[in-house]
CSV table of C-alpha atoms in Angstrom, one decimal:
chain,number,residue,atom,x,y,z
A,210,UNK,CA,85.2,125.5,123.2
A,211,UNK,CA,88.3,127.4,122.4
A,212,UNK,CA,90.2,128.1,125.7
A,213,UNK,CA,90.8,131.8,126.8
A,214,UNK,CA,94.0,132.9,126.0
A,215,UNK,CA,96.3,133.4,129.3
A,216,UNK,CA,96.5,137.6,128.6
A,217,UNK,CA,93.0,138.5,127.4
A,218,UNK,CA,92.2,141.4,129.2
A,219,UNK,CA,95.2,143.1,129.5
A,220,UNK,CA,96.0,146.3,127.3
A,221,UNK,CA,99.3,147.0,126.3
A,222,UNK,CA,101.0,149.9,124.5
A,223,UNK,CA,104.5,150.0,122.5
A,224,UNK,CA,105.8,153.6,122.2
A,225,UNK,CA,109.1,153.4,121.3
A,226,UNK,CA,110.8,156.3,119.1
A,227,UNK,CA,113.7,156.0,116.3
A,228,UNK,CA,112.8,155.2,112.6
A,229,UNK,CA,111.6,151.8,111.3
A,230,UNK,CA,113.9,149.4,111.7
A,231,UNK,CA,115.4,150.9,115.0
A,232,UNK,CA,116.8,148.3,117.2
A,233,UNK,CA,114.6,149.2,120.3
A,234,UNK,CA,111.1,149.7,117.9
A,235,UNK,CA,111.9,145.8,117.2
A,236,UNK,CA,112.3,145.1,120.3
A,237,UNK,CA,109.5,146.5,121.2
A,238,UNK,CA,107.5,145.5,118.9
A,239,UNK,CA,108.5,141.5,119.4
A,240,UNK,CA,107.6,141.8,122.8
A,241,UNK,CA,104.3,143.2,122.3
A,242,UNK,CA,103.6,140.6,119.2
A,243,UNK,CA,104.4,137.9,122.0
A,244,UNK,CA,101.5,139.6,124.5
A,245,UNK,CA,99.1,140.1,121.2
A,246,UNK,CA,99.4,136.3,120.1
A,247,UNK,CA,98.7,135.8,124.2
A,248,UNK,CA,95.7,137.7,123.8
A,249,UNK,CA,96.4,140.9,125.2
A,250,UNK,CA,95.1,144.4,123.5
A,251,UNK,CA,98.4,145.7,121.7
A,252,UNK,CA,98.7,149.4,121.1
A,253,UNK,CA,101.5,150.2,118.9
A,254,UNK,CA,101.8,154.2,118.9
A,255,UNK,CA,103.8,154.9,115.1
A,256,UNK,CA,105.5,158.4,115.4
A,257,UNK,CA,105.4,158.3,111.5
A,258,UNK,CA,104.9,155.4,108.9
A,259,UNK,CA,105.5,152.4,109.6
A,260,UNK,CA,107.2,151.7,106.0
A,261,UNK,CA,108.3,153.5,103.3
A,262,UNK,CA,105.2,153.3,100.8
A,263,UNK,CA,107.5,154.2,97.5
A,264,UNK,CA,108.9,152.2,95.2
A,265,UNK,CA,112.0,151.1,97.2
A,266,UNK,CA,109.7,149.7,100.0
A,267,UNK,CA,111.1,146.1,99.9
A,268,UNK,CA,108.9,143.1,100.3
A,269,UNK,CA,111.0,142.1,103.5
A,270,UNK,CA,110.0,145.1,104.8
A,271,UNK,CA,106.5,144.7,104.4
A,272,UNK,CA,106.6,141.1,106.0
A,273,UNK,CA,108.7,142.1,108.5
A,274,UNK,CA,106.0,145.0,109.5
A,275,UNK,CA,102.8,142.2,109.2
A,276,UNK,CA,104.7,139.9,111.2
A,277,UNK,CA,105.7,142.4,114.3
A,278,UNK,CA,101.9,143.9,113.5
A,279,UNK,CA,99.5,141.3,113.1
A,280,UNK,CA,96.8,141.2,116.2
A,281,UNK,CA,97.6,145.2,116.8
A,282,UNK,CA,95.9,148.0,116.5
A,283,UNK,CA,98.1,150.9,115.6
A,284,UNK,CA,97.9,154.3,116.7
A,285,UNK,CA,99.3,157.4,114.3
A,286,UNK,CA,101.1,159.4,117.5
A,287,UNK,CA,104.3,161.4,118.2
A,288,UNK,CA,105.9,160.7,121.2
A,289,UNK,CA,105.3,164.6,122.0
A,290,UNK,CA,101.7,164.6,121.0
A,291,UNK,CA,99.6,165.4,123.9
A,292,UNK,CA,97.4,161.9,123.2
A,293,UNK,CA,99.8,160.3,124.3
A,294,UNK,CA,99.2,160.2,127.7
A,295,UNK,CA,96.3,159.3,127.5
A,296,UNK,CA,96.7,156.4,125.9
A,297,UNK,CA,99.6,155.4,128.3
A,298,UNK,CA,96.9,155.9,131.0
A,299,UNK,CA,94.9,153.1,129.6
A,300,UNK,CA,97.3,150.7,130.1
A,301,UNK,CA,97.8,148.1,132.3
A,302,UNK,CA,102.0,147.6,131.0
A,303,UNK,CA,103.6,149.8,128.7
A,304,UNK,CA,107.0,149.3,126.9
A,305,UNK,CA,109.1,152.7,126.2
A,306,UNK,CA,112.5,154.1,125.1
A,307,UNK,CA,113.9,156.8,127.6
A,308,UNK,CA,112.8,159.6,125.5
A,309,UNK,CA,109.4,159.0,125.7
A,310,UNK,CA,109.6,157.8,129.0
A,311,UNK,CA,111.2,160.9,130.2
A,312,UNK,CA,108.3,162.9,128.3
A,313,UNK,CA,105.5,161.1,130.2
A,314,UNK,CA,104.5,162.2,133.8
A,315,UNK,CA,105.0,158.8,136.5
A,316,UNK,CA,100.8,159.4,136.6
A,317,UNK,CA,100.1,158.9,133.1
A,318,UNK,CA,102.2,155.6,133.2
A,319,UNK,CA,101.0,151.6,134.1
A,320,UNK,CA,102.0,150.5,136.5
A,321,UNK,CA,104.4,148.1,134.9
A,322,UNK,CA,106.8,149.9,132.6
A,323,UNK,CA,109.6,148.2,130.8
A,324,UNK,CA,112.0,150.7,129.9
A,325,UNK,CA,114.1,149.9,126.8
A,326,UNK,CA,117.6,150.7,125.6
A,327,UNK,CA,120.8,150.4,123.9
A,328,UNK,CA,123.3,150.1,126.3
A,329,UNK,CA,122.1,149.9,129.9
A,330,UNK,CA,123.7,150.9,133.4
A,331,UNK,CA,125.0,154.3,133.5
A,332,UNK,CA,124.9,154.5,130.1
A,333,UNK,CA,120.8,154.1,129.3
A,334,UNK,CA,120.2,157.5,128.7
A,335,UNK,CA,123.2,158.6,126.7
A,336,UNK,CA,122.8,159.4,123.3
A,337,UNK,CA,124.7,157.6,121.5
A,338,UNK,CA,123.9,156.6,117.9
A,339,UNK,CA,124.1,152.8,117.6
A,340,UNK,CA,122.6,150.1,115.5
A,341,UNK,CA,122.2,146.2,116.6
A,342,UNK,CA,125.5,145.5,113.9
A,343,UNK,CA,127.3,148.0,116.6
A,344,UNK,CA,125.9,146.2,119.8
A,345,UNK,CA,127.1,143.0,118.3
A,346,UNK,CA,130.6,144.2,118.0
A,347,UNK,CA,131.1,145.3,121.5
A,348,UNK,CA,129.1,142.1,122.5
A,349,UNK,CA,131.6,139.5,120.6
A,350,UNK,CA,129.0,138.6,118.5
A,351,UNK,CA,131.2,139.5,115.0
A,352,UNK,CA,133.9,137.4,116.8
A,353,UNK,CA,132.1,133.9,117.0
A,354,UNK,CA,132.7,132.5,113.4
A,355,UNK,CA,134.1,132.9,110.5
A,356,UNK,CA,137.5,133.4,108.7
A,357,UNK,CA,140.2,136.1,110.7
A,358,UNK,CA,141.3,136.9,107.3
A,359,UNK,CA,137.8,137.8,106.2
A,360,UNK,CA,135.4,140.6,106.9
A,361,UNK,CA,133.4,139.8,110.2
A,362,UNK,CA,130.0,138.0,109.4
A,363,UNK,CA,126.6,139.6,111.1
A,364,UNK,CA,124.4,137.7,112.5
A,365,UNK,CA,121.3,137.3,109.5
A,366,UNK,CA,118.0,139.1,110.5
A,367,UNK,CA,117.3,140.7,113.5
A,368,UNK,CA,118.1,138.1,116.2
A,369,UNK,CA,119.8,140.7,118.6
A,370,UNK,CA,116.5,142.9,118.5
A,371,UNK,CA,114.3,139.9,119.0
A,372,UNK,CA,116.0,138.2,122.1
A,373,UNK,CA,115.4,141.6,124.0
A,374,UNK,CA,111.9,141.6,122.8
A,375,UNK,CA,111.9,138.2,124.7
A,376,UNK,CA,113.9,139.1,127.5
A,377,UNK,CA,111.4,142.2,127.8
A,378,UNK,CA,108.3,139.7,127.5
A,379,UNK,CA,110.1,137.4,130.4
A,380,UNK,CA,110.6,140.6,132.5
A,381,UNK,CA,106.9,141.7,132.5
A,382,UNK,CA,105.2,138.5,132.5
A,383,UNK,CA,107.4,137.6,135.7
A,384,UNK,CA,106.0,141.0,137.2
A,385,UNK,CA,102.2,140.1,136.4
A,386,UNK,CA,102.9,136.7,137.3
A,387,UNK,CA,103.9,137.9,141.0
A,388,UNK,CA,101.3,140.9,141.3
A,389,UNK,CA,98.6,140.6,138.8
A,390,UNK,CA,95.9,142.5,140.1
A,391,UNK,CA,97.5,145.1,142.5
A,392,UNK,CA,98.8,148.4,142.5
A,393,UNK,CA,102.5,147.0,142.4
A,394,UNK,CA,104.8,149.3,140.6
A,395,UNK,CA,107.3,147.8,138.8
A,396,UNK,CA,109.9,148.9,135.9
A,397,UNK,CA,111.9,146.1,133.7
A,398,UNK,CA,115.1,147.8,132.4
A,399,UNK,CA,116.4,145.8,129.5
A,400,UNK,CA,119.3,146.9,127.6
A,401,UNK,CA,120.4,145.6,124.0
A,402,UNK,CA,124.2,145.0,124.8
A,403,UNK,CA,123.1,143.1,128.1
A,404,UNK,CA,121.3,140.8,126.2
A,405,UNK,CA,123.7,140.2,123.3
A,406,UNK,CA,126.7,139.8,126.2
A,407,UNK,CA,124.5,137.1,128.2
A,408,UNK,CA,123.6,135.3,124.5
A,409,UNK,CA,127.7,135.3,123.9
A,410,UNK,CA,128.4,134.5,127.5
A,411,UNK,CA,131.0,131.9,126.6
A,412,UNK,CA,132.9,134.8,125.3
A,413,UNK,CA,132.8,136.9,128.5
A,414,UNK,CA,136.2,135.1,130.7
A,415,UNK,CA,135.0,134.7,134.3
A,416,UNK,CA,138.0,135.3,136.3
A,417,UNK,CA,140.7,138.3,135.7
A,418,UNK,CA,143.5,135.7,134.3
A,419,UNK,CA,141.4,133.9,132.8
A,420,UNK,CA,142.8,133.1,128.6
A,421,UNK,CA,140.7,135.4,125.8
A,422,UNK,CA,138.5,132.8,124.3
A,423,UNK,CA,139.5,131.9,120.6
A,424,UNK,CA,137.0,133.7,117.8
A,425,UNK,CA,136.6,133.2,113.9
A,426,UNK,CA,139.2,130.9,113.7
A,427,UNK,CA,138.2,130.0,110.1
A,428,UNK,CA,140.2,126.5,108.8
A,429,UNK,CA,141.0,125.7,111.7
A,430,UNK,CA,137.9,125.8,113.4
A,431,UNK,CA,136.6,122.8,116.0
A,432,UNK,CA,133.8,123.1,114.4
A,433,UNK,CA,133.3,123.6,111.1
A,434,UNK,CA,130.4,123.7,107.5
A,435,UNK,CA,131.4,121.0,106.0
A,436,UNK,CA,130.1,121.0,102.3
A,437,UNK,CA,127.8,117.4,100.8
A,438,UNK,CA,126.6,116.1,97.8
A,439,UNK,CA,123.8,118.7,97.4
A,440,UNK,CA,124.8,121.8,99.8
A,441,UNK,CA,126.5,121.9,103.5
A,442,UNK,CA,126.4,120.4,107.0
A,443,UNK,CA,127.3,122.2,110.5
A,444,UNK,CA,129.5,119.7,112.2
A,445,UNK,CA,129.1,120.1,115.4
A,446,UNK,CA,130.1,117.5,118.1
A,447,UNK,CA,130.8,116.7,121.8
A,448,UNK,CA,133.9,114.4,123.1
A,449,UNK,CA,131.2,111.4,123.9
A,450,UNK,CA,130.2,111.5,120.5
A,451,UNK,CA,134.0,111.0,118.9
A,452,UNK,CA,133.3,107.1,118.3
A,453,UNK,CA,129.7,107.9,116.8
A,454,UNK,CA,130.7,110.6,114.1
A,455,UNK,CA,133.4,107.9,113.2
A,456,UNK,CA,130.6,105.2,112.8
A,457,UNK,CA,129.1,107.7,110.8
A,458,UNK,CA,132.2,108.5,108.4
A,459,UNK,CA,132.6,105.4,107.4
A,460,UNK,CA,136.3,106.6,106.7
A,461,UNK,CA,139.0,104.7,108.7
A,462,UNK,CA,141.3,107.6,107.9
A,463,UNK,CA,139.3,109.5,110.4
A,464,UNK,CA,140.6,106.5,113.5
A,465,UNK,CA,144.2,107.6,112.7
A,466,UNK,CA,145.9,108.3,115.6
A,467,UNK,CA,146.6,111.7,115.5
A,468,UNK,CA,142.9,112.1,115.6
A,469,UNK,CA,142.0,110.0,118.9
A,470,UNK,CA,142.4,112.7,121.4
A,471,UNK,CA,140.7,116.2,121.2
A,472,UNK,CA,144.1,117.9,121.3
A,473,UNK,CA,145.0,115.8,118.3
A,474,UNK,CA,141.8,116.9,116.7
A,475,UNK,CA,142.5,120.6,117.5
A,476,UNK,CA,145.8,120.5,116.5
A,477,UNK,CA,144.6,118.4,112.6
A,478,UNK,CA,141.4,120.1,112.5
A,479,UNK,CA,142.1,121.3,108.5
A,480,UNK,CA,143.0,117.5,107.8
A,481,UNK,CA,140.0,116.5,109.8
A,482,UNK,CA,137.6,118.8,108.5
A,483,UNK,CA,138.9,117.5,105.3
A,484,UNK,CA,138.3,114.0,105.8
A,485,UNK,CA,135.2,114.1,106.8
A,486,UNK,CA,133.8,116.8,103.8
A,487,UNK,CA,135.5,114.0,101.5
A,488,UNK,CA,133.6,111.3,103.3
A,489,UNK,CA,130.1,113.5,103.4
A,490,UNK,CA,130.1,114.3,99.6
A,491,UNK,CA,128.8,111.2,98.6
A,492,UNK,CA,125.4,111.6,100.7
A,493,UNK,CA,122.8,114.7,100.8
A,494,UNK,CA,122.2,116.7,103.6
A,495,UNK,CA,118.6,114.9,104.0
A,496,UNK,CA,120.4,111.5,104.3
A,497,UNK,CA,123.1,113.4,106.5
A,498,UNK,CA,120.6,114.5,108.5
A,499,UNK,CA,118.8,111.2,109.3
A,500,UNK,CA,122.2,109.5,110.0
A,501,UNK,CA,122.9,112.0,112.0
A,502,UNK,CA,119.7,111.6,114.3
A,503,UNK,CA,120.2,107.7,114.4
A,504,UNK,CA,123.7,108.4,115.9
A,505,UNK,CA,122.3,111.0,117.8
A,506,UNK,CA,124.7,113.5,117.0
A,507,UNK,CA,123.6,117.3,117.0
A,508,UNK,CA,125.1,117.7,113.3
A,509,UNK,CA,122.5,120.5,111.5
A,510,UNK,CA,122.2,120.7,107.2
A,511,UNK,CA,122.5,124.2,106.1
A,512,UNK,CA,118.9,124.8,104.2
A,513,UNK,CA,117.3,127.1,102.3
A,514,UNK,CA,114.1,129.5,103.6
A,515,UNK,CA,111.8,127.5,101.2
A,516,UNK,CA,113.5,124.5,102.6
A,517,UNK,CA,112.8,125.1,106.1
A,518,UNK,CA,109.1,126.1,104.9
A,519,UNK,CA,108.9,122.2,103.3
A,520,UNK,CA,110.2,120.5,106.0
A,521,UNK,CA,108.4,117.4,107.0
A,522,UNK,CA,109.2,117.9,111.2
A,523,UNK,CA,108.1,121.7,111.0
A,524,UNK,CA,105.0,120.8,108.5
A,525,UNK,CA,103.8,118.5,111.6
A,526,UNK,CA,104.3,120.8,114.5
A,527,UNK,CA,102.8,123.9,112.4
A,528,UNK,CA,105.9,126.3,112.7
A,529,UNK,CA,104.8,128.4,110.2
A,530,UNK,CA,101.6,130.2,109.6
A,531,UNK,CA,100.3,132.2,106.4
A,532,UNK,CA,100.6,136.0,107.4
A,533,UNK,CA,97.1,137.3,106.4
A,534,UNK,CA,98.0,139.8,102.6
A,535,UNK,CA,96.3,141.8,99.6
A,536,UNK,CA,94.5,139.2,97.6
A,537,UNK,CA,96.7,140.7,94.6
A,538,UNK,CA,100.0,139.6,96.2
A,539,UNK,CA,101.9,137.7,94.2
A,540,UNK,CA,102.7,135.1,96.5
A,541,UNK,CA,101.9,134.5,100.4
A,542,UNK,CA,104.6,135.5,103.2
A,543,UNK,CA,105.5,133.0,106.0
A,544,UNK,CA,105.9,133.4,109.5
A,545,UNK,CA,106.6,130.9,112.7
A,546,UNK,CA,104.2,130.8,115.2
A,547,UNK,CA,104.4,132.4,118.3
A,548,UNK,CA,108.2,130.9,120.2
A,549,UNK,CA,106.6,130.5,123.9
A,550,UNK,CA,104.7,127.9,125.0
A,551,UNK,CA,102.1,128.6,127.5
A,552,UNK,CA,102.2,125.7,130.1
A,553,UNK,CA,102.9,123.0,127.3
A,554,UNK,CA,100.5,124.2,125.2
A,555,UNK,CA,101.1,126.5,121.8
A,556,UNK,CA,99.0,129.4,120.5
A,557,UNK,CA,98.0,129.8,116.8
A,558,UNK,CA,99.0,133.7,116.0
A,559,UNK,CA,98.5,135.1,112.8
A,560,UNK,CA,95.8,133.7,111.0
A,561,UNK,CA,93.0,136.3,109.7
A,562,UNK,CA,94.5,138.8,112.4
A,563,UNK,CA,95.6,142.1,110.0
A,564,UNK,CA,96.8,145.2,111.4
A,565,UNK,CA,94.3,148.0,112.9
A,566,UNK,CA,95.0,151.4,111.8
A,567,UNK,CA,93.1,153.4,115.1
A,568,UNK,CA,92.1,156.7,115.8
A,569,UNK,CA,94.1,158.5,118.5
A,570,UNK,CA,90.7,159.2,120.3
A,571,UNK,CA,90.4,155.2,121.3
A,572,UNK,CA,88.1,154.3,123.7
């Protein structure tokens, strides 16, 4: 018998403004995928379509939209429509921006809101036009890595967006998990540049004198990619595990002196880094990788998408599932399972679940 899934039984409705692609509609719409996959009813309300249907619709577009979609049913509704309400009185949670929550009466909303936004604190309801690259900035992300010299790099995809869709999952689970059944009100506030500053928190200095920590120090880097015989290798190491990477090497250059400390290593870490690439280029990342776990040292290979997709570890634990797609697709889109794990145990997500186009009238 399949086991009931931990959320069944709870309705939930996204109604977040802002175009597709909006920083707080992803957010929203990863926390709600995370209730869907936990069996929850998922309302997402679209003030317009979800996707641009011409010819400049991309396909990452389109698997981005099944991915954040798939278990929902989604309801054609401007924030200002008079529906609305009623659908928000349906609800047992409800995830919002401030403009809609602001256009809602308190008794047409659940009673466990999680109000979403940009910046957070006194500045939640400002307007202020801002995209998750801008959040970054002011968060440090665009300061962790990378070459001073060089344009900042941004982070790929839409990790900023999706770790406040978490965040905002974690906020009203813990309020269900306290209350479930009663009339407890409760609203979640969760702000974009919160999150990213808590993600980056070894950037944020914890006491007023405390030294600016170093960013995108590029050559010179502790840690560095480190290119191999077929591609590169993050090389990434603790102080205990000094005399394992040297095992590793296999260089003796690498047990000069000058390199036995970590201030040696700081103040060499070009000739280091160099070193060590010369010593890695004879061996693939695969063989890298397996050396690597044998030493147990955290080093990671750089791979491809359709590499990750092939890997034997993430073959056996079923990271990715087939997104359900036309029959006259040209090939199938990819998707990892649902990143929570329900007291040890993992939920399937996507398989044969499409997206619902409703009526507004639902029942």
């Amino acid at each position: 018998m399949t086991p009931a899934r931990p959320y069944e039984g709870l309705t939930v409705v996204e109604a977040v403004g802002g175009p597709p692609g909006n920083a707080l509609r992803l957010s929203a719409a990863m926390a709600g995928r995370i209730f869907a996959d936990l069996g929850a009813k998922v309302i997402q309300v679209e003030d317009h379509a979800p996707l641009d249907t011409g010819k400049e619709a991309s396909a990452g577009a389109e698997a981005l939209q099944r991915f954040l979609s798939a278990r929902k049913s989604i309801v054609d509704c401007s924030p200002n429509d008079g529906f609305l309400p009623g659908i928000l009185r349906k609800a047992d949670v409800a995830i919002v921006d401030r403009r809609v929550h602001g256009s809602v009466a308190a008794k047409d909303l659940p009673k466990k809101v999680a109000l979403l936004s940009l910046f957070g604190g006194r500045n939640a309801d400002a307007d202020i036009t801002a995209t998750e690259f801008t959040v970054a900035a002011l968060g440090g992300f665009l300061n962790m890595v990378g070459d001073a010299d060089r344009e900042p790099l941004k982070l790929v995809g839409h990790q900023e967006a999706y770790a406040l869709g978490l965040a905002t999952f974690c906020g009203l689970s813990a309020s269900l998990a306290r209350e479930p059944s009663s009339n407890h009100t409760a609203t979640i506030r969760a702000s974009l540049l919160d999150t990213v500053v808590w993600l980056n928190w070894k950037a944020v200095p914890l006491e007023p004198d405390a030294p600016i920590p170093p960013g995108r120090a590029g050559a010179s880097a502790e840690w560095r990619i480190v290119r191999c015989a077929d591609g590169w290798i993050a090389l990434v190491y603790q102080e205990p595990d000094w005399p394992h990477l040297c095992t590793m090497v296999r260089d003796e250059r690498i047990r000069q002196g000058k390199f036995a400390t970590r201030q040696g290593r700081l103040e060499n870490a070009v000739e280091l880094a160099d070193v060590i690439e010369q010593a890695f280029l004879s061996r693939t990342r695969r063989q890298l990788h397996e050396e690597a776990l044998s030493f147990r040292l955290p080093l990671g290979p750089v791979w491809a998408p359709e590499e990750v997709l092939d890997d034997p570890h993430n073959a056996a634990r079923a990271l990715f599932e087939e997104l359900p797609y036309p029959l006259q697709a040209p090939s199938p889109i990819f998707a990892p399972r649902l990143p929570v794990l329900w007291n040890g145990s993992a939920f399937s997500n996507t398989i044969g679940d499409m997206p619902v186009a409703t009526a507004v009238g639902i029942s």
